[in-house]
Every structure is written in C-alpha cells, then in structure tokens.
XYZ file of C-alpha atoms in Angstrom:
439
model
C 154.212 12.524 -25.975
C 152.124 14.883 -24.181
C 154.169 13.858 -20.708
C 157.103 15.809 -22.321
C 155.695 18.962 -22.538
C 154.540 19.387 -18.679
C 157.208 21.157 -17.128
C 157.536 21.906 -13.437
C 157.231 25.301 -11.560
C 160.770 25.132 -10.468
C 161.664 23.871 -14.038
C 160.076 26.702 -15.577
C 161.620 29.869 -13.956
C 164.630 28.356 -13.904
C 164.827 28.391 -17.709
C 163.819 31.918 -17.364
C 166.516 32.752 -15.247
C 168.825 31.125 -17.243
C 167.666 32.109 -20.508
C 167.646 35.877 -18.955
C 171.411 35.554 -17.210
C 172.818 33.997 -20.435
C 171.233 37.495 -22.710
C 173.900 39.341 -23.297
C 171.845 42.234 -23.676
C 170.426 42.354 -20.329
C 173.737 42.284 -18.653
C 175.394 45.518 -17.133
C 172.580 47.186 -18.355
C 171.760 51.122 -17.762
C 168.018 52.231 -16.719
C 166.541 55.490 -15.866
C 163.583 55.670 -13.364
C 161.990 57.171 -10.192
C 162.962 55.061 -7.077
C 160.240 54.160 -4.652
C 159.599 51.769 -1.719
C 162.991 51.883 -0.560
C 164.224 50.188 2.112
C 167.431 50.112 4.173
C 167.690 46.391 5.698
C 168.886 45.922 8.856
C 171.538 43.381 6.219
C 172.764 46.210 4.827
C 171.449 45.668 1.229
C 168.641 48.014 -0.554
C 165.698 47.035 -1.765
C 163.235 49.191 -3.799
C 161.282 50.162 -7.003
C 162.203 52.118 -10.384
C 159.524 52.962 -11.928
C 158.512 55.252 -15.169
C 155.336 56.453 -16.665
C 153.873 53.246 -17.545
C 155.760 50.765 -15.849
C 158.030 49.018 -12.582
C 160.623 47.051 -11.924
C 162.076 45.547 -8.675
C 165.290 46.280 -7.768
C 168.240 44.903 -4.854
C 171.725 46.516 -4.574
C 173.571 43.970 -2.153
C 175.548 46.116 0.321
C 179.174 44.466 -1.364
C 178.103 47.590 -4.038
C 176.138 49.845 -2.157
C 178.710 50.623 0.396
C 180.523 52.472 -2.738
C 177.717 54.834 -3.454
C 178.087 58.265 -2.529
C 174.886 59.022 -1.318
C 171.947 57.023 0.338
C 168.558 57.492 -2.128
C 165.302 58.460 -0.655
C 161.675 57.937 -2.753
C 161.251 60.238 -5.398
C 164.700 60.485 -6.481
C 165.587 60.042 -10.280
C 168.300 57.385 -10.782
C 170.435 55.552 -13.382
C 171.420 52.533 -12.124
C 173.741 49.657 -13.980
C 173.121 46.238 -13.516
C 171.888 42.601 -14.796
C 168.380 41.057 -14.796
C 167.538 38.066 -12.866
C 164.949 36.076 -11.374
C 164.204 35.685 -7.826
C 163.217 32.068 -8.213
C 160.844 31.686 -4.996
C 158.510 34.120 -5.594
C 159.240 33.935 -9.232
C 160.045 37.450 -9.606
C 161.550 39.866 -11.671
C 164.772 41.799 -10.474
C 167.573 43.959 -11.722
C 170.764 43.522 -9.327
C 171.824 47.123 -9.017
C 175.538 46.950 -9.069
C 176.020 50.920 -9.781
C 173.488 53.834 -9.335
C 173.837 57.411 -9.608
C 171.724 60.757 -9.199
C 169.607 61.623 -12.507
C 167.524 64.657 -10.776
C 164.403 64.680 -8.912
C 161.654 62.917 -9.684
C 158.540 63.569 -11.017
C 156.667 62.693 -7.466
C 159.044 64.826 -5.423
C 158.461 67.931 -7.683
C 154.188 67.741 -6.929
C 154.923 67.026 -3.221
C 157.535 70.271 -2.927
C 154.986 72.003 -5.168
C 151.526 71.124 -2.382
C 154.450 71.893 0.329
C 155.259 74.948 -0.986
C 151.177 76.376 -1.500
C 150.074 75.172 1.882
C 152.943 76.576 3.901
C 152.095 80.156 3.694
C 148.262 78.846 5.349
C 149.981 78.232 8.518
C 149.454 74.293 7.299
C 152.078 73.063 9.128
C 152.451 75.848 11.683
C 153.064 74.324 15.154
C 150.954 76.742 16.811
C 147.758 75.333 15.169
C 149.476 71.620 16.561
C 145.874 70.296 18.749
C 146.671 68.387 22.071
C 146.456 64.870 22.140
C 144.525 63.638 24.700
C 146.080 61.874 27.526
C 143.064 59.578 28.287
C 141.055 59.342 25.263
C 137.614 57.617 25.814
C 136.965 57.026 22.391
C 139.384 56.842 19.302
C 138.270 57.329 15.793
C 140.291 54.852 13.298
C 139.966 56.304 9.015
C 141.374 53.600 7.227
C 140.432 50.587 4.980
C 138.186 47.520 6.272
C 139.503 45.047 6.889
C 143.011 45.526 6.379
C 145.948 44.628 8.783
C 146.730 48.326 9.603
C 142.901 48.614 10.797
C 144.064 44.915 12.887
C 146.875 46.161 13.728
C 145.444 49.807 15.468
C 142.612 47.626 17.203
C 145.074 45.084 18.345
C 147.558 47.915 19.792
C 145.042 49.892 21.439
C 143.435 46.943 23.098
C 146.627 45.799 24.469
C 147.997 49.360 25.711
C 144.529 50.973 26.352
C 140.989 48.759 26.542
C 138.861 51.451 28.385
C 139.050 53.221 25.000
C 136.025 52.853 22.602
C 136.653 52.673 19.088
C 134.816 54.021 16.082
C 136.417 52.365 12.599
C 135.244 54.681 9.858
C 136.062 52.673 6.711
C 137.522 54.651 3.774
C 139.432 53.924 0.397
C 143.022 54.609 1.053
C 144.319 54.135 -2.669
C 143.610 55.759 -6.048
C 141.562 58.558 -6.975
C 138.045 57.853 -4.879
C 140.535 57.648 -2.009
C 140.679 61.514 -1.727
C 136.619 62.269 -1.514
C 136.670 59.388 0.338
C 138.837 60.129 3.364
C 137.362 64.029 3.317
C 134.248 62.538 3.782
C 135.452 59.843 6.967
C 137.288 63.081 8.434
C 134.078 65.282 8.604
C 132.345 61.777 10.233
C 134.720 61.245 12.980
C 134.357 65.003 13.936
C 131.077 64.466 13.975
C 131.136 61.572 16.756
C 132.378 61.911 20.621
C 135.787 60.350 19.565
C 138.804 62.608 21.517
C 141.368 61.768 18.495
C 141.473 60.800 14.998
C 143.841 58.498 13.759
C 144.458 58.192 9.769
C 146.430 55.283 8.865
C 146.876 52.286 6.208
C 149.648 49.920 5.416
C 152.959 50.221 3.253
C 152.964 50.819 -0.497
C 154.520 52.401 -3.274
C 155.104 56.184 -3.896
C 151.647 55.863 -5.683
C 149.578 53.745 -3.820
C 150.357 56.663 -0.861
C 149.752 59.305 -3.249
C 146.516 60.400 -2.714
C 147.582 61.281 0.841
C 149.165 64.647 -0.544
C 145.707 65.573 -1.702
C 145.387 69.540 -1.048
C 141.663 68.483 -0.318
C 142.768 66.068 2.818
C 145.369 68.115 3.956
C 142.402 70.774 4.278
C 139.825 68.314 6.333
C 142.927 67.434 8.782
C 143.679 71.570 9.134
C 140.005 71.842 9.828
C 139.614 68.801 11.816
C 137.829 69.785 15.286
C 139.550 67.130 16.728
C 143.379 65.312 17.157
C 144.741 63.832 14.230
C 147.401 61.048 14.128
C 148.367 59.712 11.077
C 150.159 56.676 10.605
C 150.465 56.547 7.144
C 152.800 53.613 4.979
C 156.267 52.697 6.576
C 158.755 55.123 8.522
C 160.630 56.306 5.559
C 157.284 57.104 3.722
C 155.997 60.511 4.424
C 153.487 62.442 2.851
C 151.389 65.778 2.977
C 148.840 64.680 5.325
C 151.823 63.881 7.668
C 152.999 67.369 7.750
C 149.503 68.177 8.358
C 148.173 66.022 11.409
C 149.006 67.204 14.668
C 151.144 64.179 15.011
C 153.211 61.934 12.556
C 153.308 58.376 13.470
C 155.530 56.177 11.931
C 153.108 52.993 10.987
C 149.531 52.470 11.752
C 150.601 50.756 15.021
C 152.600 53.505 16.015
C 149.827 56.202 15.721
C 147.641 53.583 17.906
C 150.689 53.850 20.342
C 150.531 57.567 20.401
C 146.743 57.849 21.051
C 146.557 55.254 24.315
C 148.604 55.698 26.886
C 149.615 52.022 28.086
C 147.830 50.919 30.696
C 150.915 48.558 32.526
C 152.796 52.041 32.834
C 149.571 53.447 34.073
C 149.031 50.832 36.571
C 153.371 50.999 37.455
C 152.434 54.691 38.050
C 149.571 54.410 40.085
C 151.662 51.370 42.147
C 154.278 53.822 42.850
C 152.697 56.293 43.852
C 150.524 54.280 46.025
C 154.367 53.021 47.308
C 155.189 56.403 47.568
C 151.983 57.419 49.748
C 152.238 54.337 52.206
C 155.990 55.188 53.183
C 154.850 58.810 53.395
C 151.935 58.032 55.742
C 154.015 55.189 57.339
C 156.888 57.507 57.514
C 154.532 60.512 59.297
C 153.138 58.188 61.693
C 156.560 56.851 62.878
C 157.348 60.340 62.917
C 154.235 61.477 64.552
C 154.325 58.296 67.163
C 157.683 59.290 68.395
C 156.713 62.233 68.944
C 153.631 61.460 70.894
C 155.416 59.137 72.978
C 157.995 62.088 73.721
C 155.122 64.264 74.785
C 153.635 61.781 77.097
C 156.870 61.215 78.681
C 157.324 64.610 79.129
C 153.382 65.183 80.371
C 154.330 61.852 82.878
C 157.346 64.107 83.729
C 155.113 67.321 84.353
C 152.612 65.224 86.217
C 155.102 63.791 88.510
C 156.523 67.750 89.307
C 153.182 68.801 89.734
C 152.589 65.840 92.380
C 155.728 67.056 93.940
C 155.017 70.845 93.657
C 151.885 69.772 95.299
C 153.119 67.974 98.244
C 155.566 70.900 98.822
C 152.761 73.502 98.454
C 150.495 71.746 100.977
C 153.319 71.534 103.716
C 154.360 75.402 103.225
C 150.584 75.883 103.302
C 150.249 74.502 107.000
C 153.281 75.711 108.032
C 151.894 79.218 106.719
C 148.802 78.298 108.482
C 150.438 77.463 111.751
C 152.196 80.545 111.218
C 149.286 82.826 110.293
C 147.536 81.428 113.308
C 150.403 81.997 115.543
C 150.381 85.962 114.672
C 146.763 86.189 114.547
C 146.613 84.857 118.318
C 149.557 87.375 118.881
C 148.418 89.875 116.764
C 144.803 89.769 119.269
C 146.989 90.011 121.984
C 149.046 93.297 121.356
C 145.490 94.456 120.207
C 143.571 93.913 123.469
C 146.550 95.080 125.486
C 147.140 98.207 123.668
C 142.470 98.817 123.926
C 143.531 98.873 127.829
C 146.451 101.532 126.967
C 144.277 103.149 124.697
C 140.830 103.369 127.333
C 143.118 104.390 130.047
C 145.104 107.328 128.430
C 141.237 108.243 126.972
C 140.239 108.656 130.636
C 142.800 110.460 131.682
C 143.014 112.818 128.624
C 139.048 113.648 128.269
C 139.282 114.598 132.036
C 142.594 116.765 131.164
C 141.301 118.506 128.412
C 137.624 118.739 129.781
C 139.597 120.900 132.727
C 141.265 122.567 130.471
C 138.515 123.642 128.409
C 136.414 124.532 131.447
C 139.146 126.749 132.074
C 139.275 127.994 128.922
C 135.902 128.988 128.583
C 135.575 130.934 131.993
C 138.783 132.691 130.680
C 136.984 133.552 127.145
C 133.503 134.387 128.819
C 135.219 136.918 131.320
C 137.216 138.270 128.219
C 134.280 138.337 126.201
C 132.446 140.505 129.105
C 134.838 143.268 129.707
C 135.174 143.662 125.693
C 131.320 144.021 125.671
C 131.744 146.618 128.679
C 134.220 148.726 127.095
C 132.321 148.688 123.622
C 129.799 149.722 125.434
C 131.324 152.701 126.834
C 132.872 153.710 123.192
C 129.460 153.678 121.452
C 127.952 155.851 123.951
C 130.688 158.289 123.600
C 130.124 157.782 119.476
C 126.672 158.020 119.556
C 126.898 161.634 121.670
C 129.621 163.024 119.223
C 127.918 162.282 116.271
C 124.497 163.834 117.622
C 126.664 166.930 118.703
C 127.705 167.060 114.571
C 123.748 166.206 113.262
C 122.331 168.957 110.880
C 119.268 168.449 112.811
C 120.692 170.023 115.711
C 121.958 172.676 113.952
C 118.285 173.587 112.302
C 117.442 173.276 115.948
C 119.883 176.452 116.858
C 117.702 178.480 114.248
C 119.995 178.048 111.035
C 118.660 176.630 107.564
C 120.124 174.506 104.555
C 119.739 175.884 100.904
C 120.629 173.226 98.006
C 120.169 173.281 94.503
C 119.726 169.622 92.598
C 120.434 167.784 96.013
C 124.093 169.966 96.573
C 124.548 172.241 99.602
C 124.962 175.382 98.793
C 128.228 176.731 100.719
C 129.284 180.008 99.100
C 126.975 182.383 97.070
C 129.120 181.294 93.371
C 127.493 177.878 93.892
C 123.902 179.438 92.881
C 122.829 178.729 89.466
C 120.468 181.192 88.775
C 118.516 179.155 86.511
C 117.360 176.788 88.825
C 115.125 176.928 92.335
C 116.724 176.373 95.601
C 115.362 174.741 98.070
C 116.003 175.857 101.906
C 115.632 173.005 104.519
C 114.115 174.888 108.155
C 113.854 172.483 111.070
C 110.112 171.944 110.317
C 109.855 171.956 106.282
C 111.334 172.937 103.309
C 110.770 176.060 101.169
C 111.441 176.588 97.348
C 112.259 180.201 96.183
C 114.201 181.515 92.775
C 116.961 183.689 92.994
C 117.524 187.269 92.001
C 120.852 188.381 91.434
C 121.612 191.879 92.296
C-alpha cells in the first residue's frame, strides 16, 4: 500500500505541469513587474526575470512572438506581459511563456540608478579627463572580488594564459547584499595600498539586485579616488552599473577586464619576432647594400692603382728624358758660359786700358784747367783785396777825419743828432764821448 504512494521525480513535475497547463486561470494571463537578467540568445528567443517587491518569476518569450514586439527591453524596465504558466521539466522550474509584452514605465531600479547618475555627474565622476592610464606592462594586478568564485578563476586563468610575468594580489570581498558596499571600499583602499599597477573589480552574472550594491555612491567614491587603474568587469555585457561608469575602464565580464589589464604575451612575442624579421632584412639589406658598394670602391681603387702604376711609368721616362735633357743644356749652357768669360776678360783688357788712357787724359786736362782757374782767382782777389782797403774807414781815420755815431748809427747830416743822447766820435787811435749843444 505504501508502494503506491512513491512517485517518481519525472512523475511528479509532470503532474505539476499538467495540473498548471490544464488551470484555466493561469492561461493568457497578464502580470506587471520589473524585468531583469535579460538575455538576447544567439536563438533568437528572450530569456529573463519579472520581479516585484517581494517576489520573481522566470520568464521565455520564444522569438515566433518576440519578433512582433515593438521594442527590445533592457533591465529595469516595467512590463506587462501576457502569457501561460508552465514548467520547465528538467530543472523543474517555474516559467511564464511570454507570448505578449508591453511598456508599463520605468522601473523602480532604473529610477535610483538615473538618480546616483544624475548626483555624481556634476563631480566630474565620469569625466574622461580624470580616465587613469592603463598600464601596458603591469607587474602586478590587483583582483577585488569574491573567493573562490569562477570570476576570481576565471581572471587568474586569463591573465596566466595572456600575461604570466604578472603577479597577482586577490583581495577577497563580498560582492552581494548590503556588507558588499563597506566591503569593497575597504578592498579598494587595500589594493592602493600594495605595488599592484591596476585594479580590477569584477564578479559573475546576477540579477538587477544581486549587482546592486555596485551603484553604491560610497564605491563609486573609492574607484574616483583610487590612486591606481581600475577595470571593472562587473556581471554580463548587458549588465552595467555605477561603478562601471566610474572605473577608468568598463569590461564586459570578469574575463574581459583580465583581458584588458595583460597584454597577451603570443602578440608580444609575434611583435618582438617581427621586428626582429624586420631588423635582420634591414641589417641584411645594409650589408648587401654596403658590400656592393665596397666591392665598387675596390674596383675603382684597383682601377686608380693601375693609373697610378701607369702615371708612374710615364713620369719616370719623361723624368730621364728631362734629365738627359737638363744635362744636355747644362753641358751647353757651361759652354756658352766659358766662351763668353774669354769674350768677357778680353773686352775687360782692352776697355780698362781704353778708359785708363782716357782718364789719364782726362785728368792732365782737369789739373791744367784747375791751375789756370787758381791763377786767375788769384789775380782777382788781389785786385779785391786792394779796392776794398782803398774803401776801409780805417784809411780814412788815417787821412785825419773822424766818425760820430749815436746808439751804434753814423751820424751823416747834423738832423740825425738827438740831443738827448751822447755821441761818440771814433779818431784813428780811440774814441771820445761828448753831449751836444744846440745853438
């Protein structure tokens, strides 16, 4: 009896699901809520949460109905959607198949984050001016996120594979609920506090709320503060939060914020290769280059060397032939000289004994000249010397006459006489002084 009452897994939500399909009342069915987790698949159906207050539900819209709609939800958005309840017998779940959704406002979430947006704005928040660097090469990469989790496995694993010179510092935080908030602050001041060169913030996909304490005004201050890089790589790619805005750079998913720190090695290495490449074909390329031209320069130094040989030869026979030459003229050259010496002594001869005739001539001419000039000056001084004594005063004091002067000026006529002064009157034998009377 007791065997009939064991049912099976299988046996059990499958009277759920039927017992839930066969309700009328739970059958084109209208509900109000806040969408969350949504997710486009790559299928073309939606997937996502409605949630209120004090509850959730999980929610598909097969693309045969969504490709109606007139607009593609994000999170936050406030919805009415009609559908049916079912059961999604594998994992047992709950589910309302959305067959009809429309736009009911903005939700409750939105309306906080566009409130934080709107305060932390005018602080230059989000300004891309206070944007940091990242690093290049980062030696050392703090990770903020929660042990032990696959977005903490997944960073470690992504940065080993791209970048293993890094060092990593995991700084273990809550990253859901309330304590989350204090809790991250506090990992943010501790990574600035080590000799990491970035910061990356991450954790794994959730709901609207589970990422919710990521808009916390308090960790969107630590990031702005942050001495350091931050990358956050926060939920999925359609989730995006405060913090996001924040960091210096918004990463997708915890393994794309590990991308964006490291730099992957390979590339590195394909870098380094080709430039290497690059610098061999250079060098290679300059030493062809350089080669040929060394070989032209010898050939053309072979080329000089051979002229110069030649040049030389050529030099060396117009050098004896000068020589020869040279010699030739010098011999002559002695010749004409030695002849013309005889010329030269023999018109010598012949002219010092012309010219010392001449001269001996000349002289007996000039010294019988020179005689008779002396003879007849001779003759006129005598004559001078007797006219001039004839005109002496001295002969005339010697015929009994005197000289009067006055001041050392012969007295010629009696209106020369100054009366005022003594004249003196010269006699052949002296000299008298008298004053004169004027009658």
């Amino acid at each position: 009896m007791m065997r009939k009452n064991i049912w099976t897994i299988s046996q059990l939500v499958g009277y759920i699901k039927n017992e839930l399909s066969n309700n009328i009342a739970l059958k084109n069915i209208s509900i109000q809520g806040e969408i969350g987790n949504f997710t486009n698949h790559y299928s073309g159906h939606w997937y996502f949460t409605l949630k209120d207050k004090d509850a959730l539900i999980n929610c598909a819209m097969f693309k045969g109905y969504n490709q109606h709609c007139l607009f593609i939800p994000k999170n936050g958005d406030k919805l009415i959607v009609t559908g049916s309840i079912n059961v999604f017998e594998k994992q047992g779940q709950l589910q309302l198949i959305v067959t009809a959704m429309k736009e009911d406002g903005i939700g409750n979430f939105y309306i906080q984050f566009e409130k934080i947006k709107r305060k932390l704005e005018p602080l230059g928040y989000f300004d891309v001016k206070h944007k940091k660097t990242i690093p290049q090469f980062p030696n050392e990469i703090a990770i903020i996120t929660g042990a032990n989790t696959a977005a903490l496995q997944d960073i470690l694993t992504t940065i080993y594979n791209r970048w293993p010179l890094a060092k990593t510092t995991e700084i273990h935080a809550l990253v859901q609920g309330q304590k989350a908030i204090e809790s991250i602050v506090s990992a943010i001041k501790k990574a600035n506090n080590t000799s990491a060169d970035i910061i990356i913030l991450a954790r794994g996909g959730g709901s609207i709320d589970d990422l919710w304490c990521f808009n916390d005004e308090s960790i969107a201050k630590a990031i702005f503060e942050s001495q350091k890089p931050v990358i956050t790589g926060i939920g999925h790619e359609t989730d995006f939060t405060i913090a996001d805005l924040v960091a210096d750079f918004r990463a997708a998913t915890p393994t794309a914020a590990a991308a964006k720190a490291t730099p992957d090695y390979r590339e590195i290495l394909n870098i380094i290769n080709k430039c290497e490449n690059i610098i061999v074909q250079t060098i290679s390329n300059d030493l062809n280059k350089y080669n040929q031209l060394l070989d032209f320069h010898k050939n053309r130094l072979e080329n000089y060397r051979n002229s110069i040989i030649k040049y030389k030869v050529e030099i060396d026979n117009l050098l004896n032939i000068a020589l020869l030459n040279l010699k030739k003229k010098s011999e002559l050259f002695k010749q004409n000289i030695s002849n013309r010496k005889m010329i030269i002594e023999l018109s010598l001869k012949s002219l010092i004994k012309y010219n010392s005739d001449y001269l001996e001539n000349i002289a007996a001419m000039l010294i019988k000249s020179i005689d008779d000039k002396l003879h007849k000056c001779k003759i006129n001084l005598s004559k001078s010397i007797d006219l001039l004594d004839s005109y002496s005063p001295l002969k005339t004091l010697q015929r009994g006459y005197v000289i009067s002067s006055q001041d050392n000026i012969i007295l010629k006529s009696i209106k020369d006489i100054d009366y005022s002064k003594n004249i003196e009157t010269r006699f052949i034998d002296g000299i008298i002084t008298s004053k004169p009377v004027k009658e």
